[in-house]
Amino acid sequence: MKNIILKYGLITGILITSFMVFYFVIFYPFLIRHNEYCSLGLLGFIGSFSMVFFGILEYRDKVNNHIISFKKAFKIGFLISLLGSLIYVAYYTINYHFLKPSLLEREIAYQLRPQKIEQLNKESIQALTDRVKEYKNSFHNPFYFILNTLEDSLPFGLFFTLISALILKRKAKI
């Protein structure tokens, strides 16, 4: 089981990281609308976390004689997702702190863009400004940074884990 988790967790992490590198090099400089940015990120996570399904399938068919409980499938999928997400956190930490420290500033500029500000009243503008400041300050806390980055990827992994465990569970024939 450990080998399968390690194998598919590493594949998941490498796929996420490869997609993000590709994305930041090719697409990110040219994207103007935030929804395009989010859509491409979602596609990368969806493709990467599909490895959860294949990891559970390999365990069920090759190791456990075509039988797996929902609980065991969920455990395997969760560990694969967690390993892939931790690799993503490591990549994003290096990218954010060393390679592209302007990422947060660019996101803040997007959140405080004139088109959005014009549509808000003074209280909403102040609330948005305060929220952005708090977000920026909290990003310097390593614990918050790690949790926030895990929050980007792990929910996708959990979703794929749940769906895969439901699809692949199989009881022994009596």
Tab-separated table of C-alpha atoms in Angstrom:
chain	number	residue	atom	x	y	z
A	1	MET	CA	0.000	0.000	0.000
A	2	LYS	CA	2.832	2.394	0.865
A	3	ASN	CA	4.411	1.984	-2.553
A	4	ILE	CA	1.148	2.774	-4.332
A	5	ILE	CA	0.514	5.840	-2.167
A	6	LEU	CA	4.066	7.040	-2.717
A	7	LYS	CA	3.960	6.341	-6.460
A	8	TYR	CA	0.622	8.009	-7.161
A	9	GLY	CA	1.164	10.790	-4.629
A	10	LEU	CA	4.439	11.694	-6.347
A	11	ILE	CA	2.817	11.498	-9.780
A	12	THR	CA	-0.010	13.759	-8.566
A	13	GLY	CA	2.443	16.256	-7.065
A	14	ILE	CA	4.628	16.242	-10.168
A	15	LEU	CA	1.594	16.766	-12.422
A	16	ILE	CA	0.332	19.688	-10.317
A	17	THR	CA	3.790	21.234	-10.203
A	18	SER	CA	4.395	20.714	-13.928
A	19	PHE	CA	1.055	22.264	-14.779
A	20	MET	CA	1.724	25.253	-12.529
A	21	VAL	CA	5.189	25.799	-13.989
A	22	PHE	CA	3.742	25.568	-17.489
A	23	TYR	CA	0.909	27.866	-16.486
A	24	PHE	CA	3.108	30.524	-14.863
A	25	VAL	CA	5.567	30.525	-17.754
A	26	ILE	CA	3.134	30.390	-20.678
A	27	PHE	CA	-0.278	31.705	-19.634
A	28	TYR	CA	-0.069	33.823	-16.490
A	29	PRO	CA	1.707	36.845	-18.004
A	30	PHE	CA	-1.003	37.223	-20.659
A	31	LEU	CA	-4.153	36.635	-18.630
A	32	ILE	CA	-6.130	39.745	-17.912
A	33	ARG	CA	-9.404	38.377	-16.605
A	34	HIS	CA	-9.299	36.566	-13.291
A	35	ASN	CA	-11.842	33.934	-14.354
A	36	GLU	CA	-9.407	32.638	-16.992
A	37	TYR	CA	-6.754	32.323	-14.312
A	38	CYS	CA	-9.081	30.334	-12.064
A	39	SER	CA	-10.341	28.127	-14.889
A	40	LEU	CA	-6.857	27.051	-15.903
A	41	GLY	CA	-5.916	26.342	-12.300
A	42	LEU	CA	-9.019	24.192	-11.877
A	43	LEU	CA	-8.189	22.196	-14.994
A	44	GLY	CA	-4.704	21.521	-13.668
A	45	PHE	CA	-6.005	20.269	-10.336
A	46	ILE	CA	-8.689	18.113	-11.957
A	47	GLY	CA	-6.204	16.457	-14.289
A	48	SER	CA	-3.644	15.940	-11.551
A	49	PHE	CA	-5.994	14.515	-8.952
A	50	SER	CA	-7.362	11.983	-11.417
A	51	MET	CA	-4.345	9.932	-10.293
A	52	VAL	CA	-6.225	9.243	-7.053
A	53	PHE	CA	-8.641	7.054	-8.996
A	54	PHE	CA	-5.827	5.104	-10.631
A	55	GLY	CA	-3.984	4.630	-7.345
A	56	ILE	CA	-7.055	3.179	-5.637
A	57	LEU	CA	-7.783	1.046	-8.702
A	58	GLU	CA	-4.242	-0.371	-8.728
A	59	TYR	CA	-4.435	-1.223	-5.041
A	60	ARG	CA	-7.831	-2.888	-5.433
A	61	ASP	CA	-6.942	-4.925	-8.524
A	62	LYS	CA	-3.271	-5.784	-8.059
A	63	VAL	CA	-2.759	-5.907	-4.302
A	64	ASN	CA	-6.132	-6.700	-2.734
A	65	ASN	CA	-7.538	-9.284	-5.174
A	66	HIS	CA	-10.228	-6.987	-6.679
A	67	ILE	CA	-11.769	-6.211	-3.269
A	68	ILE	CA	-11.706	-2.915	-1.370
A	69	SER	CA	-13.913	-1.296	1.213
A	70	PHE	CA	-14.997	2.309	0.986
A	71	LYS	CA	-12.980	3.102	4.122
A	72	LYS	CA	-9.751	1.596	2.749
A	73	ALA	CA	-10.256	3.231	-0.659
A	74	PHE	CA	-10.887	6.595	1.011
A	75	LYS	CA	-7.767	6.226	3.165
A	76	ILE	CA	-5.574	5.440	0.162
A	77	GLY	CA	-7.068	8.273	-1.902
A	78	PHE	CA	-6.701	10.745	0.956
A	79	LEU	CA	-3.022	9.871	1.460
A	80	ILE	CA	-2.341	10.186	-2.276
A	81	SER	CA	-4.107	13.563	-2.302
A	82	LEU	CA	-2.266	14.745	0.791
A	83	LEU	CA	1.137	13.829	-0.640
A	84	GLY	CA	0.323	15.517	-3.964
A	85	SER	CA	-0.933	18.611	-2.129
A	86	LEU	CA	2.189	18.791	0.055
A	87	ILE	CA	4.354	18.697	-3.060
A	88	TYR	CA	2.237	21.537	-4.437
A	89	VAL	CA	2.754	23.476	-1.182
A	90	ALA	CA	6.526	22.998	-1.481
A	91	TYR	CA	6.480	24.204	-5.090
A	92	TYR	CA	4.249	27.171	-4.328
A	93	THR	CA	6.412	28.163	-1.353
A	94	ILE	CA	9.511	28.255	-3.548
A	95	ASN	CA	7.642	30.009	-6.357
A	96	TYR	CA	6.045	32.614	-4.095
A	97	HIS	CA	9.021	33.398	-1.870
A	98	PHE	CA	11.908	33.110	-4.321
A	99	LEU	CA	10.859	33.037	-7.980
A	100	LYS	CA	7.767	35.277	-8.193
A	101	PRO	CA	7.424	37.366	-5.032
A	102	SER	CA	5.140	39.771	-6.940
A	103	LEU	CA	2.317	37.193	-7.196
A	104	LEU	CA	0.552	38.468	-4.089
A	105	GLU	CA	0.922	42.096	-5.184
A	106	ARG	CA	-0.571	41.234	-8.561
A	107	GLU	CA	-3.524	39.497	-6.916
A	108	ILE	CA	-4.073	42.472	-4.596
A	109	ALA	CA	-3.987	44.851	-7.574
A	110	TYR	CA	-6.639	42.719	-9.216
A	111	GLN	CA	-8.846	42.765	-6.118
A	112	LEU	CA	-8.522	46.557	-5.824
A	113	ARG	CA	-8.886	47.308	-9.550
A	114	PRO	CA	-10.687	50.549	-10.425
A	115	GLN	CA	-13.565	48.788	-12.234
A	116	LYS	CA	-14.451	46.905	-9.064
A	117	ILE	CA	-13.939	49.870	-6.721
A	118	GLU	CA	-16.238	52.100	-8.806
A	119	GLN	CA	-19.143	49.726	-8.186
A	120	LEU	CA	-18.756	49.704	-4.386
A	121	ASN	CA	-19.866	52.120	-1.700
A	122	LYS	CA	-17.376	53.574	0.821
A	123	GLU	CA	-18.049	50.955	3.510
A	124	SER	CA	-17.559	48.119	1.035
A	125	ILE	CA	-14.349	49.678	-0.270
A	126	GLN	CA	-13.006	49.987	3.271
A	127	ALA	CA	-14.028	46.404	4.097
A	128	LEU	CA	-12.343	45.112	0.937
A	129	THR	CA	-9.187	47.129	1.641
A	130	ASP	CA	-9.057	45.837	5.227
A	131	ARG	CA	-9.575	42.244	4.094
A	132	VAL	CA	-6.787	42.559	1.513
A	133	LYS	CA	-4.401	44.066	4.113
A	134	GLU	CA	-5.184	41.291	6.581
A	135	TYR	CA	-4.659	38.683	3.873
A	136	LYS	CA	-1.311	40.218	2.907
A	137	ASN	CA	-0.108	40.407	6.505
A	138	SER	CA	-1.177	36.867	7.314
A	139	PHE	CA	0.714	35.505	4.303
A	140	HIS	CA	3.955	36.211	6.168
A	141	ASN	CA	2.934	33.652	8.805
A	142	PRO	CA	4.299	30.269	7.576
A	143	PHE	CA	1.486	28.285	9.233
A	144	TYR	CA	-1.185	30.399	7.544
A	145	PHE	CA	0.672	30.285	4.233
A	146	ILE	CA	0.797	26.480	4.298
A	147	LEU	CA	-2.849	26.134	5.325
A	148	ASN	CA	-3.977	28.625	2.686
A	149	THR	CA	-2.004	26.825	-0.013
A	150	LEU	CA	-3.356	23.436	1.071
A	151	GLU	CA	-6.816	24.974	0.893
A	152	ASP	CA	-6.208	25.550	-2.825
A	153	SER	CA	-5.532	21.928	-3.686
A	154	LEU	CA	-6.677	19.494	-1.006
A	155	PRO	CA	-10.445	19.981	-1.522
A	156	PHE	CA	-10.028	18.748	-5.107
A	157	GLY	CA	-8.128	15.745	-3.830
A	158	LEU	CA	-10.835	15.005	-1.273
A	159	PHE	CA	-13.532	15.306	-3.915
A	160	PHE	CA	-11.718	12.866	-6.214
A	161	THR	CA	-11.066	10.584	-3.235
A	162	LEU	CA	-14.739	10.474	-2.313
A	163	ILE	CA	-15.934	9.857	-5.870
A	164	SER	CA	-13.204	7.261	-6.542
A	165	ALA	CA	-13.889	5.407	-3.286
A	166	LEU	CA	-17.612	5.289	-4.095
A	167	ILE	CA	-16.994	4.030	-7.641
A	168	LEU	CA	-14.265	1.516	-6.833
A	169	LYS	CA	-15.506	-0.075	-3.602
A	170	ARG	CA	-16.140	-3.755	-4.070
A	171	LYS	CA	-17.140	-6.391	-1.549
A	172	ALA	CA	-15.971	-9.988	-1.559
A	173	LYS	CA	-18.318	-12.411	-3.253
A	174	ILE	CA	-19.744	-14.962	-0.877
